[in-house]
């Protein structure tokens, strides 16, 4: 009756516990406490929120271990941290710090433009971004235990997250409508393993939890993503780049639970003060679009 | 018998599916009106701080506490165990629970996510064979009060306990497709408790 750690069930199960919740980006212990008090299910510890990475430019990397440990010490909820795409040593470092989930994230500057991290080699679970079903299944094939649809992080513009949720949902619905003998070609077109394609076609959903991220700035944005079939939301710059973070954080938590009740979303939206100013994704030059990173 | 599953946050859908497989009427509960319509309540896995926060915000917290205190049968897994405990250790600041079970529970007692594990358990109360138990940042029971029966342990820490009307596990039976724990709650905890009330 020995205990076994790091199993698929334990990794994917951790994401199940986050469902219906909001995961918030924080850059220090004070923000982490505000997030926990507001009802966040987890925090993402990072040095700069995406809006600042975007404004300041330069190479964005894994956070300082000291800063991650301070955040871990300050809250009782799970603490996640980001590693660069393909940077398996950053991931090993984060695992050694006992973070609860690693986000192999396009918000940081990629370290490898061909390969992602082989996530099966880790005990800690990974979440990865995806813009479409094929990308999601390739990440799951590499061992991701949770997927988040990508949006355009650090903009406060939800249009990209919306597009990717529609795309992933649409591709899943299409698979469900195919004959079994058509799934081989579907797998080829999706550039994804046949076994996973068949599983999605049969169950009508991803085999792991699907959150959404990128550009979510208001309670209504969070509710919109839940209505599109997300299991929960990541909010990055949207909270701590706004006028009243504590209130906005709590409001987004409420709207995520009661996404299907416009009265609750309306109440949550009242008197929040200034939202993050935001950038229209259409105004971003292509090289600055983070969601296009990942392959 | 109608069983409610507290659906504020967490893996409530998995609990709903397990209960449907046990052949009972199940409804998600987010509001007082929904709570009023159920005979028993299941509190799912999730973040105990978030669930307590939402229950207070939407003013269902006191009502759940009162119903449990006046004998409504309830089952909690993981976060649900924390929420049913009278006392918790390593809690967030000002963290409240519904209470009802005279136990002391330590949050995240087995460690962080890298320490999460599966193990085949012996369940004391009449299951043939072992039970696949999934522990995720799981709590354990540090101390039990009078009238609390310990049904399973890991490294001598209780991970499944019950009183007359309440039942709690540190692990997540809703993730394994094995519905014996839910069936146990329905047949051995909830039905006998409700019979007595009538």
Short mmCIF file of C-alpha atoms in Angstrom, two decimals:
data_model
loop_
_atom_site.label_atom_id
_atom_site.label_comp_id
_atom_site.label_asym_id
_atom_site.label_seq_id
_atom_site.Cartn_x
_atom_site.Cartn_y
_atom_site.Cartn_z
CA UNK A 1 0.00 0.00 0.00
CA UNK A 2 2.84 2.36 -0.83
CA UNK A 3 1.94 5.89 -1.73
CA UNK A 4 2.70 6.99 -5.30
CA UNK A 5 3.34 10.66 -6.10
CA UNK A 6 3.26 12.52 -9.41
CA UNK A 7 0.69 10.27 -11.12
CA UNK A 8 -1.48 11.55 -13.95
CA UNK A 9 -4.49 11.38 -11.67
CA UNK A 10 -2.82 13.42 -8.95
CA UNK A 11 -1.59 16.04 -11.44
CA UNK A 12 -4.85 16.37 -13.35
CA UNK A 13 -6.83 16.09 -10.12
CA UNK A 14 -5.09 19.16 -8.72
CA UNK A 15 -6.49 21.17 -11.65
CA UNK A 16 -9.96 19.72 -10.99
CA UNK A 17 -9.86 21.35 -7.54
CA UNK A 18 -9.24 24.76 -9.11
CA UNK A 19 -12.36 24.62 -11.29
CA UNK A 20 -14.84 27.44 -11.01
CA UNK A 21 -12.08 29.60 -9.61
CA UNK A 22 -9.86 32.55 -10.44
CA UNK A 23 -6.05 32.29 -10.48
CA UNK A 24 -4.43 35.69 -10.05
CA UNK A 25 -1.00 37.02 -11.05
CA UNK A 26 0.86 38.53 -8.09
CA UNK A 27 4.33 40.06 -7.81
CA UNK A 28 4.77 40.13 -4.02
CA UNK A 29 3.45 38.77 -0.72
CA UNK A 30 1.07 41.71 -0.14
CA UNK A 31 -0.65 41.15 -3.46
CA UNK A 32 -0.81 37.40 -2.78
CA UNK A 33 -2.62 38.07 0.51
CA UNK A 34 -5.06 40.42 -1.18
CA UNK A 35 -5.75 37.70 -3.77
CA UNK A 36 -6.28 35.01 -1.11
CA UNK A 37 -8.59 37.27 0.91
CA UNK A 38 -10.59 38.02 -2.23
CA UNK A 39 -11.20 34.30 -2.82
CA UNK A 40 -8.56 33.39 -5.43
CA UNK A 41 -8.11 29.61 -5.77
CA UNK A 42 -4.40 30.04 -6.47
CA UNK A 43 -1.83 32.71 -7.24
CA UNK A 44 0.74 32.90 -10.02
CA UNK A 45 3.99 34.28 -8.62
CA UNK A 46 5.90 36.36 -11.13
CA UNK A 47 8.26 39.32 -11.16
CA UNK A 48 6.40 41.47 -13.63
CA UNK A 49 2.79 41.18 -14.72
CA UNK A 50 2.35 40.84 -18.50
CA UNK A 51 1.38 44.51 -18.91
CA UNK A 52 4.77 45.53 -17.48
CA UNK A 53 6.67 42.92 -19.49
CA UNK A 54 5.02 44.44 -22.52
CA UNK A 55 5.78 48.03 -21.49
CA UNK A 56 9.37 47.44 -20.42
CA UNK A 57 10.36 44.94 -23.08
CA UNK A 58 13.53 42.87 -22.79
CA UNK A 59 13.83 39.17 -22.02
CA UNK A 60 11.30 37.87 -19.48
CA UNK A 61 12.47 34.92 -17.36
CA UNK A 62 11.55 32.74 -14.38
CA UNK A 63 11.11 34.70 -11.13
CA UNK A 64 13.63 35.01 -8.31
CA UNK A 65 13.33 32.00 -5.96
CA UNK A 66 13.39 34.36 -2.94
CA UNK A 67 10.34 36.14 -4.21
CA UNK A 68 8.49 32.86 -4.89
CA UNK A 69 9.31 31.59 -1.40
CA UNK A 70 8.07 34.79 0.22
CA UNK A 71 4.77 34.39 -1.58
CA UNK A 72 4.57 30.70 -0.59
CA UNK A 73 5.11 31.69 3.04
CA UNK A 74 2.42 34.36 2.94
CA UNK A 75 -0.60 32.36 1.69
CA UNK A 76 -2.20 28.95 2.25
CA UNK A 77 -3.61 28.58 -1.28
CA UNK A 78 -1.60 26.96 -4.12
CA UNK A 79 1.27 28.96 -5.61
CA UNK A 80 2.07 28.58 -9.30
CA UNK A 81 5.08 29.97 -11.18
CA UNK A 82 6.09 30.42 -14.81
CA UNK A 83 8.96 28.84 -16.71
CA UNK A 84 9.99 29.81 -20.25
CA UNK A 85 8.79 27.55 -23.06
CA UNK A 86 11.31 24.72 -23.39
CA UNK A 87 13.40 25.82 -20.39
CA UNK A 88 13.44 22.55 -18.49
CA UNK A 89 16.09 23.76 -16.04
CA UNK A 90 13.89 26.67 -14.92
CA UNK A 91 11.17 24.05 -14.47
CA UNK A 92 13.51 21.84 -12.39
CA UNK A 93 14.33 24.87 -10.24
CA UNK A 94 10.64 25.64 -9.72
CA UNK A 95 9.94 22.01 -8.84
CA UNK A 96 12.75 22.10 -6.27
CA UNK A 97 11.03 25.13 -4.72
CA UNK A 98 7.86 23.03 -4.30
CA UNK A 99 5.64 25.28 -6.40
CA UNK A 100 2.23 23.67 -6.85
CA UNK A 101 1.94 24.09 -10.64
CA UNK A 102 4.30 25.27 -13.37
CA UNK A 103 3.00 27.41 -16.22
CA UNK A 104 5.16 26.83 -19.30
CA UNK A 105 4.27 30.23 -20.56
CA UNK A 106 4.45 32.23 -23.76
CA UNK A 107 4.30 35.37 -21.61
CA UNK A 108 7.98 34.79 -20.84
CA UNK A 109 10.52 34.87 -23.66
CA UNK A 110 10.78 31.35 -25.15
CA UNK A 111 14.05 29.48 -24.63
CA UNK A 112 13.42 26.96 -27.39
CA UNK A 113 11.65 27.70 -30.65
CA UNK A 114 11.04 24.05 -31.53
CA UNK A 115 10.54 21.95 -28.43
CA UNK A 116 8.47 22.35 -25.31
CA UNK A 117 9.47 20.81 -21.97
CA UNK A 118 9.07 17.03 -21.61
CA UNK A 119 6.64 17.35 -18.75
CA UNK A 120 6.33 13.62 -18.01
CA UNK A 121 9.72 13.79 -16.27
CA UNK A 122 8.36 15.97 -13.48
CA UNK A 123 6.42 15.30 -10.27
CA UNK A 124 4.96 18.81 -10.30
CA UNK A 125 2.10 19.30 -12.79
CA UNK A 126 2.20 21.73 -15.72
CA UNK A 127 -0.31 24.03 -17.33
CA UNK A 128 0.32 25.13 -20.93
CA UNK A 129 -1.33 27.60 -23.26
CA UNK A 130 -3.07 26.71 -26.51
CA UNK A 131 -4.72 28.65 -29.32
CA UNK A 132 -6.38 25.62 -30.90
CA UNK A 133 -7.18 21.97 -30.26
CA UNK A 134 -4.10 20.57 -32.01
CA UNK A 135 -1.80 22.71 -29.88
CA UNK A 136 -3.69 21.68 -26.70
CA UNK A 137 -3.37 17.97 -27.56
CA UNK A 138 0.34 18.31 -28.39
CA UNK A 139 0.90 19.84 -24.94
CA UNK A 140 -1.15 17.08 -23.28
CA UNK A 141 0.91 14.53 -25.21
CA UNK A 142 4.04 16.12 -23.67
CA UNK A 143 2.51 15.72 -20.21
CA UNK A 144 0.57 18.93 -19.55
CA UNK A 145 -2.07 18.22 -16.85
CA UNK A 146 -4.06 21.39 -17.49
CA UNK A 147 -4.61 23.63 -20.51
CA UNK A 148 -5.39 27.31 -20.64
CA UNK A 149 -6.55 28.94 -23.81
CA UNK A 150 -4.18 31.75 -24.73
CA UNK A 151 -5.28 35.31 -24.99
CA UNK A 152 -3.22 38.42 -25.57
CA UNK A 153 -1.72 38.83 -22.09
CA UNK A 154 -1.21 42.28 -20.66
CA UNK A 155 -3.69 44.05 -22.92
CA UNK A 156 -7.02 43.97 -21.10
CA UNK A 157 -8.50 43.08 -24.51
CA UNK A 158 -10.49 39.86 -24.24
CA UNK A 159 -10.97 39.34 -28.00
CA UNK A 160 -8.05 36.97 -28.41
CA UNK A 161 -9.09 34.75 -25.49
CA UNK A 162 -12.58 34.67 -27.00
CA UNK A 163 -11.26 33.67 -30.41
CA UNK A 164 -9.21 30.82 -28.95
CA UNK A 165 -12.01 29.50 -26.73
CA UNK A 166 -14.31 29.47 -29.78
CA UNK A 167 -11.65 27.77 -31.83
CA UNK A 168 -10.92 25.03 -29.29
CA UNK A 169 -14.63 24.47 -28.59
CA UNK A 170 -15.48 24.44 -32.29
CA UNK A 171 -12.78 21.92 -33.11
CA UNK A 172 -13.94 19.64 -30.28
CA UNK A 173 -17.55 19.83 -31.52
CA UNK A 174 -16.40 19.04 -35.04
CA UNK A 175 -14.48 15.95 -33.88
CA UNK A 176 -17.58 14.68 -32.07
CA UNK A 177 -19.51 14.84 -35.35
CA UNK A 178 -17.04 12.77 -37.38
CA UNK A 179 -17.32 9.11 -38.28
CA UNK A 180 -14.77 6.91 -36.56
CA UNK A 181 -12.95 6.20 -39.83
CA UNK A 182 -12.50 9.95 -40.36
CA UNK A 183 -10.56 10.46 -37.14
CA UNK A 184 -7.25 9.35 -38.67
CA UNK A 185 -7.25 12.24 -41.09
CA UNK A 186 -8.54 14.55 -38.37
CA UNK A 187 -5.49 13.60 -36.28
CA UNK A 188 -3.23 14.33 -39.23
CA UNK A 189 -4.84 17.72 -39.79
CA UNK A 190 -4.70 18.64 -36.10
CA UNK A 191 -1.07 17.45 -35.93
CA UNK A 192 -2.00 15.62 -32.76
CA UNK A 193 -1.73 11.99 -31.61
CA UNK A 194 -4.56 9.76 -32.82
CA UNK A 195 -5.28 8.29 -29.36
CA UNK A 196 -5.96 11.75 -27.90
CA UNK A 197 -8.02 12.79 -30.91
CA UNK A 198 -10.16 9.66 -30.52
CA UNK A 199 -10.61 10.30 -26.80
CA UNK A 200 -11.78 13.87 -27.43
CA UNK A 201 -14.15 12.70 -30.18
CA UNK A 202 -15.70 10.17 -27.79
CA UNK A 203 -15.98 12.34 -24.68
CA UNK A 204 -16.65 15.70 -26.33
CA UNK A 205 -14.12 17.44 -24.11
CA UNK A 206 -10.42 17.75 -23.40
CA UNK A 207 -9.00 15.01 -21.15
CA UNK A 208 -7.75 17.75 -18.77
CA UNK A 209 -9.19 20.88 -17.21
CA UNK A 210 -9.43 23.88 -19.56
CA UNK A 211 -8.96 27.36 -18.11
CA UNK A 212 -8.71 30.57 -20.07
CA UNK A 213 -6.21 33.41 -19.86
CA UNK A 214 -5.08 36.63 -21.43
CA UNK A 215 -6.81 40.00 -21.56
CA UNK A 216 -9.47 39.29 -18.92
CA UNK A 217 -9.99 42.54 -17.00
CA UNK A 218 -13.59 42.73 -15.72
CA UNK A 219 -16.15 40.51 -13.96
CA UNK A 220 -18.12 40.41 -17.22
CA UNK A 221 -15.01 39.19 -19.07
CA UNK A 222 -14.62 36.37 -16.53
CA UNK A 223 -18.30 35.42 -16.84
CA UNK A 224 -18.05 35.49 -20.64
CA UNK A 225 -15.19 32.99 -20.55
CA UNK A 226 -17.14 30.68 -18.22
CA UNK A 227 -20.13 30.91 -20.57
CA UNK A 228 -17.82 29.87 -23.42
CA UNK A 229 -17.04 26.66 -21.56
CA UNK A 230 -13.92 27.54 -19.58
CA UNK A 231 -13.49 25.63 -16.30
CA UNK A 232 -12.01 28.75 -14.67
CA UNK A 233 -9.96 31.86 -15.43
CA UNK A 234 -6.50 33.27 -15.02
CA UNK A 235 -6.38 37.02 -14.46
CA UNK A 236 -2.99 38.57 -14.96
CA UNK A 237 -2.53 42.30 -15.18
CA UNK A 238 -6.29 42.94 -14.96
CA UNK A 239 -6.43 43.04 -11.16
CA UNK A 240 -3.30 44.70 -9.88
CA UNK A 241 -3.15 47.19 -12.76
CA UNK A 242 -6.62 48.47 -11.87
CA UNK A 243 -7.75 51.23 -9.52
CA UNK A 244 -8.99 49.03 -6.67
CA UNK A 245 -7.39 45.55 -6.81
CA UNK A 246 -9.02 44.03 -3.69
CA UNK A 247 -12.51 44.92 -4.80
CA UNK A 248 -11.95 43.96 -8.44
CA UNK A 249 -10.43 40.63 -7.41
CA UNK A 250 -13.45 39.76 -5.24
CA UNK A 251 -15.81 40.90 -7.99
CA UNK A 252 -14.15 38.63 -10.56
CA UNK A 253 -14.40 35.69 -8.14
CA UNK A 254 -18.15 36.32 -7.70
CA UNK A 255 -18.77 36.64 -11.43
CA UNK A 256 -16.87 33.40 -12.12
CA UNK A 257 -19.12 31.42 -9.76
CA UNK A 258 -22.37 33.07 -10.87
CA UNK A 259 -21.38 33.56 -14.53
CA UNK A 260 -24.88 32.51 -15.60
CA UNK A 261 -26.68 35.11 -13.46
CA UNK A 262 -26.47 38.60 -15.04
CA UNK A 263 -27.79 40.21 -11.84
CA UNK A 264 -24.83 38.93 -9.83
CA UNK A 265 -22.42 39.96 -12.60
CA UNK A 266 -24.07 43.41 -12.64
CA UNK A 267 -23.70 43.79 -8.87
CA UNK A 268 -20.11 42.63 -9.06
CA UNK A 269 -19.43 45.21 -11.78
CA UNK A 270 -20.65 48.20 -9.73
CA UNK A 271 -18.29 50.89 -8.48
CA UNK A 272 -15.05 49.06 -9.21
CA UNK A 273 -13.20 52.22 -10.15
CA UNK A 274 -10.85 52.29 -13.02
CA UNK A 275 -10.17 49.12 -15.01
CA UNK A 276 -6.72 48.66 -16.50
CA UNK A 277 -6.38 51.05 -19.41
CA UNK A 278 -5.70 48.37 -21.95
CA UNK A 279 -4.35 48.10 -25.45
CA UNK A 280 -6.32 46.91 -28.48
CA UNK A 281 -4.77 43.72 -29.79
CA UNK A 282 -5.25 45.03 -33.33
CA UNK A 283 -2.86 47.90 -32.52
CA UNK A 284 -0.07 45.53 -31.49
CA UNK A 285 2.57 44.89 -34.12
CA UNK A 286 2.83 41.15 -34.87
CA UNK A 287 6.23 40.60 -33.16
CA UNK A 288 4.70 41.82 -29.87
CA UNK A 289 1.82 39.34 -29.90
CA UNK A 290 2.56 36.82 -27.17
CA UNK A 291 -0.19 34.36 -28.03
CA UNK A 292 1.53 33.54 -31.31
CA UNK A 293 4.45 32.04 -29.37
CA UNK A 294 4.24 28.25 -28.98
CA UNK A 295 4.13 25.58 -31.66
CA UNK B 1 -34.05 11.75 -0.76
CA UNK B 2 -32.63 14.76 -2.55
CA UNK B 3 -28.90 15.41 -2.19
CA UNK B 4 -27.39 18.84 -2.85
CA UNK B 5 -23.81 19.41 -3.91
CA UNK B 6 -22.37 22.77 -2.89
CA UNK B 7 -21.48 24.25 -6.28
CA UNK B 8 -19.66 27.48 -5.46
CA UNK B 9 -16.21 26.28 -6.54
CA UNK B 10 -14.30 23.03 -6.99
CA UNK B 11 -15.02 19.66 -8.58
CA UNK B 12 -18.75 19.67 -7.82
CA UNK B 13 -19.63 18.17 -11.22
CA UNK B 14 -17.63 15.02 -10.42
CA UNK B 15 -19.53 14.66 -7.13
CA UNK B 16 -22.83 15.16 -8.92
CA UNK B 17 -21.91 12.39 -11.39
CA UNK B 18 -20.89 10.01 -8.59
CA UNK B 19 -24.17 10.62 -6.75
CA UNK B 20 -26.21 10.11 -9.92
CA UNK B 21 -24.44 6.76 -10.28
CA UNK B 22 -25.64 5.95 -6.75
CA UNK B 23 -29.21 6.44 -7.90
CA UNK B 24 -30.20 9.51 -5.86
CA UNK B 25 -31.72 12.83 -6.93
CA UNK B 26 -28.95 15.43 -7.08
CA UNK B 27 -29.02 19.21 -7.44
CA UNK B 28 -26.24 21.80 -7.40
CA UNK B 29 -26.58 24.26 -4.52
CA UNK B 30 -25.42 27.88 -4.74
CA UNK B 31 -28.36 29.70 -3.14
CA UNK B 32 -30.48 29.44 0.00
CA UNK B 33 -33.60 28.43 -1.97
CA UNK B 34 -31.67 25.51 -3.44
CA UNK B 35 -30.33 24.54 -0.03
CA UNK B 36 -33.85 24.58 1.40
CA UNK B 37 -34.91 21.96 -1.12
CA UNK B 38 -32.33 19.30 -0.21
CA UNK B 39 -32.22 16.63 2.51
CA UNK B 40 -28.46 16.19 2.56
CA UNK B 41 -25.40 18.13 1.36
CA UNK B 42 -22.08 17.16 -0.21
CA UNK B 43 -19.21 19.64 0.01
CA UNK B 44 -16.76 19.04 -2.83
CA UNK B 45 -13.02 19.30 -3.19
CA UNK B 46 -11.71 22.75 -4.07
CA UNK B 47 -10.12 25.59 -2.16
CA UNK B 48 -11.61 25.76 1.32
CA UNK B 49 -10.78 29.47 1.62
CA UNK B 50 -12.54 30.27 -1.66
CA UNK B 51 -15.63 28.18 -0.88
CA UNK B 52 -15.98 29.77 2.59
CA UNK B 53 -15.46 33.23 1.09
CA UNK B 54 -18.16 32.72 -1.55
CA UNK B 55 -20.58 31.15 0.95
CA UNK B 56 -20.23 34.24 3.14
CA UNK B 57 -20.48 36.69 0.25
CA UNK B 58 -23.68 35.07 -1.00
CA UNK B 59 -25.11 34.74 2.51
CA UNK B 60 -25.56 30.99 2.51
CA UNK B 61 -22.82 30.34 5.08
CA UNK B 62 -24.91 30.68 8.26
CA UNK B 63 -27.78 28.72 6.79
CA UNK B 64 -25.51 25.78 5.93
CA UNK B 65 -24.01 25.93 9.41
CA UNK B 66 -27.49 25.94 10.99
CA UNK B 67 -28.77 23.08 8.84
CA UNK B 68 -25.72 20.97 9.70
CA UNK B 69 -26.09 21.81 13.40
CA UNK B 70 -29.72 20.75 13.30
CA UNK B 71 -28.94 17.35 11.84
CA UNK B 72 -28.77 17.61 8.03
CA UNK B 73 -26.50 14.78 6.85
CA UNK B 74 -23.40 16.00 5.03
CA UNK B 75 -20.30 14.59 3.39
CA UNK B 76 -17.13 16.57 2.65
CA UNK B 77 -14.09 15.53 0.62
CA UNK B 78 -10.76 17.32 1.17
CA UNK B 79 -11.79 21.01 1.26
CA UNK B 80 -15.17 19.66 2.35
CA UNK B 81 -13.54 17.90 5.30
CA UNK B 82 -11.92 21.18 6.33
CA UNK B 83 -15.26 22.97 6.08
CA UNK B 84 -17.01 20.37 8.26
CA UNK B 85 -14.35 20.46 10.98
CA UNK B 86 -14.95 22.34 14.23
CA UNK B 87 -11.27 23.30 14.42
CA UNK B 88 -8.58 23.80 11.77
CA UNK B 89 -4.81 24.21 11.94
CA UNK B 90 -2.65 26.11 9.42
CA UNK B 91 -5.72 28.07 8.41
CA UNK B 92 -5.71 31.29 6.45
CA UNK B 93 -6.30 34.40 8.56
CA UNK B 94 -9.89 34.49 9.91
CA UNK B 95 -10.78 31.35 7.95
CA UNK B 96 -14.19 30.06 9.03
CA UNK B 97 -15.77 26.63 8.74
CA UNK B 98 -19.34 25.33 8.81
CA UNK B 99 -18.27 22.94 11.57
CA UNK B 100 -20.31 20.10 12.99
CA UNK B 101 -17.64 17.41 13.21
CA UNK B 102 -15.75 17.47 16.49
CA UNK B 103 -12.34 17.06 14.90
CA UNK B 104 -9.15 19.08 14.51
CA UNK B 105 -8.01 19.12 10.87
CA UNK B 106 -4.62 20.24 9.62
CA UNK B 107 -4.76 21.89 6.19
CA UNK B 108 -2.28 20.75 3.51
CA UNK B 109 -0.93 18.35 6.14
CA UNK B 110 0.64 15.96 3.63
CA UNK B 111 2.53 18.84 1.99
CA UNK B 112 2.37 20.80 -1.23
CA UNK B 113 1.38 19.47 -4.67
CA UNK B 114 4.67 17.58 -5.27
CA UNK B 115 3.72 15.49 -2.20
CA UNK B 116 0.21 14.70 -3.46
CA UNK B 117 -0.23 10.94 -3.86
CA UNK B 118 -2.45 7.95 -4.50
CA UNK B 119 -2.65 4.98 -2.19
CA UNK B 120 -4.77 1.85 -1.85
CA UNK B 121 -6.59 2.11 1.45
CA UNK B 122 -8.45 -0.17 3.76
CA UNK B 123 -11.82 1.34 4.61
CA UNK B 124 -13.04 0.04 7.93
CA UNK B 125 -16.75 0.02 7.55
CA UNK B 126 -17.63 -2.97 5.46
CA UNK B 127 -15.94 -2.58 2.06
CA UNK B 128 -14.53 -5.73 0.57
CA UNK B 129 -11.09 -5.07 -0.88
CA UNK B 130 -9.03 -1.92 -1.05
CA UNK B 131 -10.04 1.55 -2.07
CA UNK B 132 -8.00 3.69 -4.49
CA UNK B 133 -7.62 6.99 -2.64
CA UNK B 134 -6.33 10.19 -4.27
CA UNK B 135 -4.81 12.80 -1.93
CA UNK B 136 -4.25 16.30 -3.34
CA UNK B 137 -2.63 18.87 -1.03
CA UNK B 138 -4.73 16.94 1.40
CA UNK B 139 -5.57 17.61 5.04
CA UNK B 140 -5.47 15.00 7.78
CA UNK B 141 -7.33 14.73 11.04
CA UNK B 142 -5.08 15.59 13.94
CA UNK B 143 -7.51 14.93 16.79
CA UNK B 144 -10.96 13.41 17.08
CA UNK B 145 -13.54 14.22 19.72
CA UNK B 146 -16.06 11.96 21.38
CA UNK B 147 -18.43 10.04 19.16
CA UNK B 148 -16.19 10.32 16.10
CA UNK B 149 -15.39 7.06 14.38
CA UNK B 150 -12.17 6.72 12.37
CA UNK B 151 -12.76 4.75 9.16
CA UNK B 152 -9.37 4.92 7.44
CA UNK B 153 -5.85 6.09 8.23
CA UNK B 154 -2.61 6.91 6.41
CA UNK B 155 0.58 6.74 8.49
CA UNK B 156 -1.66 6.57 11.54
CA UNK B 157 -3.40 9.85 10.68
CA UNK B 158 -7.17 9.55 10.26
CA UNK B 159 -8.22 10.36 6.67
CA UNK B 160 -11.86 9.22 6.86
CA UNK B 161 -14.10 9.95 9.84
CA UNK B 162 -17.78 10.04 10.67
CA UNK B 163 -20.26 11.02 13.33
CA UNK B 164 -23.94 10.06 13.32
CA UNK B 165 -24.87 12.52 10.57
CA UNK B 166 -21.57 13.75 9.14
CA UNK B 167 -18.88 12.03 7.07
CA UNK B 168 -15.56 13.37 5.77
CA UNK B 169 -12.58 12.10 3.78
CA UNK B 170 -9.18 13.72 3.11
CA UNK B 171 -9.17 12.04 -0.29
CA UNK B 172 -11.21 12.43 -3.48
CA UNK B 173 -13.44 9.42 -4.32
CA UNK B 174 -15.07 11.57 -7.03
CA UNK B 175 -11.92 11.33 -9.16
CA UNK B 176 -11.63 7.56 -9.41
CA UNK B 177 -14.92 6.33 -10.88
CA UNK B 178 -15.36 4.10 -7.80
CA UNK B 179 -18.65 5.17 -6.23
CA UNK B 180 -18.48 3.11 -3.03
CA UNK B 181 -17.68 6.08 -0.81
CA UNK B 182 -20.66 8.04 -2.15
CA UNK B 183 -22.84 4.95 -1.81
CA UNK B 184 -21.62 4.59 1.77
CA UNK B 185 -22.64 8.20 2.48
CA UNK B 186 -26.07 7.70 0.93
CA UNK B 187 -26.85 4.29 2.51
CA UNK B 188 -24.94 4.31 5.79
CA UNK B 189 -24.95 7.98 6.80
CA UNK B 190 -27.68 10.01 5.11
CA UNK B 191 -30.58 7.51 4.94
CA UNK B 192 -30.33 6.31 8.57
CA UNK B 193 -29.93 9.90 9.80
CA UNK B 194 -32.98 11.08 7.88
CA UNK B 195 -35.04 8.12 9.04
CA UNK B 196 -34.47 9.09 12.66
CA UNK B 197 -35.66 12.64 12.02
CA UNK B 198 -38.93 11.39 10.54
#
